Short mmCIF file of C-alpha atoms and ligand atoms in Angstrom, two decimals:
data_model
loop_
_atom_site.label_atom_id
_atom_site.label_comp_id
_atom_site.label_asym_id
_atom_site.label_seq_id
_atom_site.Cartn_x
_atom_site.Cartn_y
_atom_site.Cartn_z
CA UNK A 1 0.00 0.00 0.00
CA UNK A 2 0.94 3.36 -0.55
CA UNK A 3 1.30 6.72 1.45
CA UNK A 4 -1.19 8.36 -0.78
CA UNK A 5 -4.47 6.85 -0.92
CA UNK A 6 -5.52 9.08 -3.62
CA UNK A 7 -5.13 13.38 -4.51
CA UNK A 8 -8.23 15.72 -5.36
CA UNK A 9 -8.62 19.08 -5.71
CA UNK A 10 -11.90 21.20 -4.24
CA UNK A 11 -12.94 24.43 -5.07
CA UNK A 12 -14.55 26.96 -2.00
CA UNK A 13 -14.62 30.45 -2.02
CA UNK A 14 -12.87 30.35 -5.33
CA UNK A 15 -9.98 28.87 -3.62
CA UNK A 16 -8.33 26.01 -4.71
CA UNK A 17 -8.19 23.28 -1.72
CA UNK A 18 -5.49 20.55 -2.34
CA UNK A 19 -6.71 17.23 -0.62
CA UNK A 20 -5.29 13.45 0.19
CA UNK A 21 -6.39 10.33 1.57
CA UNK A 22 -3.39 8.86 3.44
CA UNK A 23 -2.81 5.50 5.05
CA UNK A 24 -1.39 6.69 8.02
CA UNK A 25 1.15 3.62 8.44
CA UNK A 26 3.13 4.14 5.55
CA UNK A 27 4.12 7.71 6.41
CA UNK A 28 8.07 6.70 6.44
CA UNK A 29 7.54 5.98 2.30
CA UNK A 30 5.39 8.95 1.95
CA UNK A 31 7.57 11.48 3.33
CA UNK A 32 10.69 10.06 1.53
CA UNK A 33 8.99 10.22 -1.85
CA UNK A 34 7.68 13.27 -1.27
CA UNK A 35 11.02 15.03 0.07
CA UNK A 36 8.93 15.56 3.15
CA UNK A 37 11.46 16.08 6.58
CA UNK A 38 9.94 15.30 10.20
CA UNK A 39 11.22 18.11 11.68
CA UNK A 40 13.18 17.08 15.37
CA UNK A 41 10.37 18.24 17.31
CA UNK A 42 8.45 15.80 15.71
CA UNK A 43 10.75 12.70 15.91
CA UNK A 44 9.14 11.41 19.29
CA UNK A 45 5.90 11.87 18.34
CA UNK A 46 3.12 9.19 17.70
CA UNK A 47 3.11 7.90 14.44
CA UNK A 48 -0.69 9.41 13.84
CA UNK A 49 0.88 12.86 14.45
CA UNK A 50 4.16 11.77 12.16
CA UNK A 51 1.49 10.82 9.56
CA UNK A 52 -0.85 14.02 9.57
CA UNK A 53 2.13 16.41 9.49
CA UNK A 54 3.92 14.70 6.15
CA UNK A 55 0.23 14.14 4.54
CA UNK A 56 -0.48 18.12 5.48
CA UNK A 57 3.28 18.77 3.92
CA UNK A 58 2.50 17.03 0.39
CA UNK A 59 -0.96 18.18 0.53
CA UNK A 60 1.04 21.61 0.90
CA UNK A 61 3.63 21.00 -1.68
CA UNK A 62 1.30 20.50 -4.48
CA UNK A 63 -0.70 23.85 -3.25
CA UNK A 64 2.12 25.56 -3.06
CA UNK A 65 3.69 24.41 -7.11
CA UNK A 66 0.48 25.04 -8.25
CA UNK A 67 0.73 28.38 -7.62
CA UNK A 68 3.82 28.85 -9.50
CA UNK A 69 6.38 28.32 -5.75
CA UNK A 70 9.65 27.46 -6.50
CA UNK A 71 10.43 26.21 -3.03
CA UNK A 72 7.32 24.21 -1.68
CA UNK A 73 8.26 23.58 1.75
CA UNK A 74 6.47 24.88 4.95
CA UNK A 75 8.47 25.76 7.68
CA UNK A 76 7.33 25.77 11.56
CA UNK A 77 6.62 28.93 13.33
CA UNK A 78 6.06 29.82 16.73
CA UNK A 79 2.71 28.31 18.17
CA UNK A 80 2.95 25.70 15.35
CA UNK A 81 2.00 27.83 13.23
CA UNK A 82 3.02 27.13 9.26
CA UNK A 83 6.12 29.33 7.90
CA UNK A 84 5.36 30.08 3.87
CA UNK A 85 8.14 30.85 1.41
CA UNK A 86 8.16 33.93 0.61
CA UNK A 87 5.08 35.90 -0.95
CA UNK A 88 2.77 33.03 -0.38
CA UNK A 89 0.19 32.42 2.60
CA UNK A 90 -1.83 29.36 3.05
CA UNK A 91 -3.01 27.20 5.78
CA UNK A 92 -3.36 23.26 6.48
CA UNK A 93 -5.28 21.17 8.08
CA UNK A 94 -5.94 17.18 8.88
CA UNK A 95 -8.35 14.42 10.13
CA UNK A 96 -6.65 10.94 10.70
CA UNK A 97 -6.90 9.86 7.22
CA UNK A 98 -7.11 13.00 5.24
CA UNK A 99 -5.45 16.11 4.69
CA UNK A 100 -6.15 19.68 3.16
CA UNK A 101 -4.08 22.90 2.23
CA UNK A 102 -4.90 25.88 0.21
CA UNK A 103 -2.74 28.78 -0.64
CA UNK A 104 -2.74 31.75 -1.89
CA UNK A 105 -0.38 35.11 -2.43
CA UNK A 106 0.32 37.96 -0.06
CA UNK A 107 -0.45 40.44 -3.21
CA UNK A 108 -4.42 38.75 -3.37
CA UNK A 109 -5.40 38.31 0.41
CA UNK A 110 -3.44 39.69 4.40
CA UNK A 111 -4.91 36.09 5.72
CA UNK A 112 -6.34 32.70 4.68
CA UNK A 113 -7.32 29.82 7.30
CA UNK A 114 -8.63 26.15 6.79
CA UNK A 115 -10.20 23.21 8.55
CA UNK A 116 -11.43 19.96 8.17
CA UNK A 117 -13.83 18.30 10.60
CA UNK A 118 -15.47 15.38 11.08
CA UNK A 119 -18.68 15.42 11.93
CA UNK A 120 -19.54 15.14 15.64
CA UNK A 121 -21.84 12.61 17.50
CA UNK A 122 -24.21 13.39 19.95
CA UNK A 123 -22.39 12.55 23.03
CA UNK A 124 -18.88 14.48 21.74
CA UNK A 125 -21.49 17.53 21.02
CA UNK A 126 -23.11 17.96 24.35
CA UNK A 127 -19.57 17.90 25.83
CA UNK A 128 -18.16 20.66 24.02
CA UNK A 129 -20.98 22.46 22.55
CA UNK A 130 -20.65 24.99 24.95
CA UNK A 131 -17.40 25.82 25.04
CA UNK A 132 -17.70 26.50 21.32
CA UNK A 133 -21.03 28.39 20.99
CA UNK A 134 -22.92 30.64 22.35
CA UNK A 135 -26.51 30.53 22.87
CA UNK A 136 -26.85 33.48 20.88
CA UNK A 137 -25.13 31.31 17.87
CA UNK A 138 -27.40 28.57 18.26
CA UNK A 139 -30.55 30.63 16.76
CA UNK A 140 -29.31 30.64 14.13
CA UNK A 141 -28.98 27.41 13.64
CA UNK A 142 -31.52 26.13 10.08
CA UNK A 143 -33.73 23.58 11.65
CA UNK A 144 -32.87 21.22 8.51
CA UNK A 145 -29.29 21.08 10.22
CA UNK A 146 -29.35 18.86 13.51
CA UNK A 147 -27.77 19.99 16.29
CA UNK A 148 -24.38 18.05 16.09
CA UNK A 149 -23.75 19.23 12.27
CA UNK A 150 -24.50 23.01 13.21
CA UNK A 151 -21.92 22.56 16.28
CA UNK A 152 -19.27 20.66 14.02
CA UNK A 153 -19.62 23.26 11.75
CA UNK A 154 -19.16 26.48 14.29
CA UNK A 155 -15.94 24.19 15.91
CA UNK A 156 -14.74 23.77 12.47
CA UNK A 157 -15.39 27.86 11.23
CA UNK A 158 -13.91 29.08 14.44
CA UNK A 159 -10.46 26.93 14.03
CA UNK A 160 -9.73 28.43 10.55
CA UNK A 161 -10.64 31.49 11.89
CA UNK A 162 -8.17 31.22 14.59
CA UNK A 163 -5.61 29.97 11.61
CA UNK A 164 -6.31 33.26 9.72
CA UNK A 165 -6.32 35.64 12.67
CA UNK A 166 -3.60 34.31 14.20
CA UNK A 167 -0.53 35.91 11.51
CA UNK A 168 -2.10 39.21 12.84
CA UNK A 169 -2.34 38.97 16.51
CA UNK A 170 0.39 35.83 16.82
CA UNK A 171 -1.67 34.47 20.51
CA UNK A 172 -4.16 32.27 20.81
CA UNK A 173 -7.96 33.43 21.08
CA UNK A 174 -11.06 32.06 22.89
CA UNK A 175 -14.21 30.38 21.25
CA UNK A 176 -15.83 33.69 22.12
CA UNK A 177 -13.42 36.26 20.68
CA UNK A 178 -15.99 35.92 17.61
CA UNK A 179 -19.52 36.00 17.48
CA UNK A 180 -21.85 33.99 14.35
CA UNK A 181 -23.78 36.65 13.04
CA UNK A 182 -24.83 35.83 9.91
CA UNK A 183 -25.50 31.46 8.39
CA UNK A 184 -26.63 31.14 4.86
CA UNK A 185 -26.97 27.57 4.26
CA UNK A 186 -28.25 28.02 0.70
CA UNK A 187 -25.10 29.89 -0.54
CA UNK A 188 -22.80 27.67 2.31
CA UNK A 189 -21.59 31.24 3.58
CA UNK A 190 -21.12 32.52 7.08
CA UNK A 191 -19.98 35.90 8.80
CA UNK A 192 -18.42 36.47 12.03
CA UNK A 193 -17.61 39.87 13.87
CA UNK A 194 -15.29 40.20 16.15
CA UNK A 195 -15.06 40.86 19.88
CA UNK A 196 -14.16 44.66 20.48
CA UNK A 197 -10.75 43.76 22.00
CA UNK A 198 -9.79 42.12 18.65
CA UNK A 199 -11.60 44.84 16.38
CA UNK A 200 -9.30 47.23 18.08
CA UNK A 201 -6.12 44.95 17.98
CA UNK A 202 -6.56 44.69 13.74
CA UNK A 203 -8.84 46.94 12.32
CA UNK A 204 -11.06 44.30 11.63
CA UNK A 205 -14.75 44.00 12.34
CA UNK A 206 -16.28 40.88 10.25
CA UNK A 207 -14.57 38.31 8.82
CA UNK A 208 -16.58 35.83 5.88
CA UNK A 209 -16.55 32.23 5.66
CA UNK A 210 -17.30 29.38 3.21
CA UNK A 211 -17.92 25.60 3.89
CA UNK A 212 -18.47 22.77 2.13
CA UNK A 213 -19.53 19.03 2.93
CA UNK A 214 -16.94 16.11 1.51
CA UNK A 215 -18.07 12.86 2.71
CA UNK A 216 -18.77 12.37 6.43
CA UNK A 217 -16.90 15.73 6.80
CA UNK A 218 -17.00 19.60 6.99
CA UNK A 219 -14.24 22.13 5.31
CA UNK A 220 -14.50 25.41 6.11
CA UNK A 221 -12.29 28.50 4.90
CA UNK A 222 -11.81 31.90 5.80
CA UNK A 223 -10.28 34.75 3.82
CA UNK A 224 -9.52 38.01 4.83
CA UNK A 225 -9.20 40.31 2.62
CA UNK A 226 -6.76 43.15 2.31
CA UNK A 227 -9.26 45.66 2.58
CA UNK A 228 -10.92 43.89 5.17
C1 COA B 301 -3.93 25.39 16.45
C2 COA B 301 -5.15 24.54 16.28
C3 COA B 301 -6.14 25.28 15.39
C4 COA B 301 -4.74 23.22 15.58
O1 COA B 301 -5.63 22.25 15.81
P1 COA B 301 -5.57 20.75 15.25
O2 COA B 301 -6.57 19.99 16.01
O3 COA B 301 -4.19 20.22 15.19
O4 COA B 301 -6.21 20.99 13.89
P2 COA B 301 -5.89 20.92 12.34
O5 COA B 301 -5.46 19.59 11.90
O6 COA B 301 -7.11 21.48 11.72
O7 COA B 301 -4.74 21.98 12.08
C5 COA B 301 -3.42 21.72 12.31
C6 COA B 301 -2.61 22.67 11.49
O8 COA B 301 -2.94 24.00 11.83
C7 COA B 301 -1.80 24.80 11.57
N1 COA B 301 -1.57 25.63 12.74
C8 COA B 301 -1.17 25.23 13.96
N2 COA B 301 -1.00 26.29 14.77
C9 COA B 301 -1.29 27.37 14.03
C10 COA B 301 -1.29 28.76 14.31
N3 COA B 301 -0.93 29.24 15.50
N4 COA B 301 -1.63 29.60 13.31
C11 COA B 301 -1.98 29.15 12.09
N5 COA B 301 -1.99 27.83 11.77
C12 COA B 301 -1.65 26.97 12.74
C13 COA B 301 -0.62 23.88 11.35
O9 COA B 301 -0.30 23.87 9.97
C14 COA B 301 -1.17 22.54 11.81
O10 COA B 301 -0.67 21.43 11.13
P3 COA B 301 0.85 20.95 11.29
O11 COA B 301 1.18 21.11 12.73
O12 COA B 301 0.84 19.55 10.82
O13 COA B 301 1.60 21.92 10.40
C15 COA B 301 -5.84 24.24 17.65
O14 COA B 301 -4.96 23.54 18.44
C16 COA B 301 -6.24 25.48 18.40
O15 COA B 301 -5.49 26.08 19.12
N6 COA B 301 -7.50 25.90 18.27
C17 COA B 301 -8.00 27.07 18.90
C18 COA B 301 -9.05 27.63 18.03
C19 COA B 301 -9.59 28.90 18.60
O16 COA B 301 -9.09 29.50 19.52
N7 COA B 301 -10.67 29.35 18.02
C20 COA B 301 -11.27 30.53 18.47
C21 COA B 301 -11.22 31.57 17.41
S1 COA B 301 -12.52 32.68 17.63
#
C-alpha cells in the first residue's frame, strides 16, 4: 500500500483546496517520496501525528507548485503555526486519514485559514458544545441542520478562523473572541464579527466564511481580505 491513498482538488470560495487520503502507516515511504522532513520536534511523536504532518506537507507542496512556488516547503513557526516561502500564505489542516491545504499570495489576500472536521456525534457535542457556541449562535442554527452538524460546523469555522487571525495577533484566542452573526446555508456562507478587543487589535470588524460538505466531513475557509 501506498502513502497516498488518492489526490483531489476542491474548489470553496474560489480557492483552490489541495486534498489526500493517506494510510497513516506508511508515512516513512510517503515522506521520503515526497522530500517531506519530520522536523526534530516531531521525531518522538506518535506515528498518527508523524502521519498528519507529512500528509499536510504534500498536501502543501502540491498547493504551493500550483501556484507557480519554487520552493514548496512549509516551515514551523512559533505556536505551530506554518512558515510560507516567501510571498505566499496558506493554511493546512488534517483528520486521521485526510489532509487539506490551500494557498494563496500575499499580493491577493493579508490572511487565509482552513479546517477539516469530522462530523460530531451526539455525546462528543453535548460535551463541548458549549465551550464553542454561544446561545446566541445557536438561533441561528436552520432547523434542517441537527444539532451536532451546526456545532461541528461552528468548531470547524472558528479553528480556521483562529488559523487566519492568528498571523495578525500571533496568541491564541477564545471560542468567544468571535460572534456567528450571519448562516446562509443556501449559498454555504457565514460571517463572524469580532469581539471589540480584537476589532481594536486589527482593524477588523467581520470576517466571511465558506464551507463545504466532503463525505462524512466539513471544510470550512476563511479569507480576509486586504481591505478587510
Ligand atoms: C492550532 C489549532 C487550530 C490546531 O488544531 P488541530 O486539532 O491540530 O487541527 P488541524 O489539523 O485542523 O490543524 C493543524 C494545522 O494548523 C496549523 N496551525 C497550527 N498552529 C497554528 C497557528 N498558531 N496559526 C496558524 N496555523 C496553525 C498547522 O499547519 C497545523 O498542522 P501541522 O502542525 O501539521 O503543520 C488548535 O490547536 C487550536 O489552538 N485551536 C484554537 C481555536 C480557537 O481559539 N478558536 C477561536 C477563534 S474565535
Amino acid at each position: 500500500m501506498t502513502f497516498l491513498i488518492w489526490q483531489k482538488q476542491l474548489c470553496l470560495g474560489g480557492q483552490t483546496i489541495f486534498i489526500n487520503r493517506y494510510a497513516r502507516d506508511e508515512y516513512p515511504a510517503g515522506a521520503v517520496q515526497e522530500g517531506i522532513t519530520l522536523p526534530d520536534s516531531l521525531l518522538g511523536a506518535v506515528s498518527k501525528r508523524k502521519a498528519e504532518f507529512v500528509a499536510g506537507r504534500i498536501a502543501a507542496k502540491y498547493a504551493l507548485l500550483h501556484r507557480g512556488a519554487s520552493e514548496p516547503w512549509v516551515g514551523i513557526g512559533e505556536h505551530r503555526s506554518p512558515v510560507w516561502p516567501d510571498g505566499f500564505i496558506g493554511s493546512i489542516s488534517h483528520t486521521d486519514d485526510t489532509a487539506i491545504c490551500t494557498v494563496s499570495t500575499n499580493a491577493e489576500r493579508l490572511s487565509i485559514g482552513i479546517d477539516i472536521e469530522n462530523i460530531m456525534d451526539d455525546t462528543l457535542c453535548e460535551s463541548v458544545g458549549k465551550m464553542i457556541v454561544t446561545s446566541g449562535e445557536m438561533k441561528l442554527q436552520e432547523t434542517d441542520w441537527s444539532k451536532a452538524q451546526f456545532i461541528s460546523l461552528m468548531f470547524s469555522a472558528k479553528e480556521s478562523l483562529f488559523k487566519a487571525l492568528y498571523p495578525l495577533v500571533k496568541r491564541y484566542l477564545d471560542f468567544h473572541d468571535a460572534q456567528l452573526v450571519s448562516f446562509d446555508p443556501q449559498h454555504s456562507h457565514f460571517t463572524f464579527e469580532l469581539s471589540q478587543t480584537l476589532q481594536q487589535e486589527i482593524g477588523i470588524q467581520v470576517c466571511h466564511g465558506d464551507y463545504l460538505l466532503f463525505e462524512e466531513a466539513l471544510v470550512t475557509l476563511i479569507q480576509i481580505e486586504r481591505d478587510a
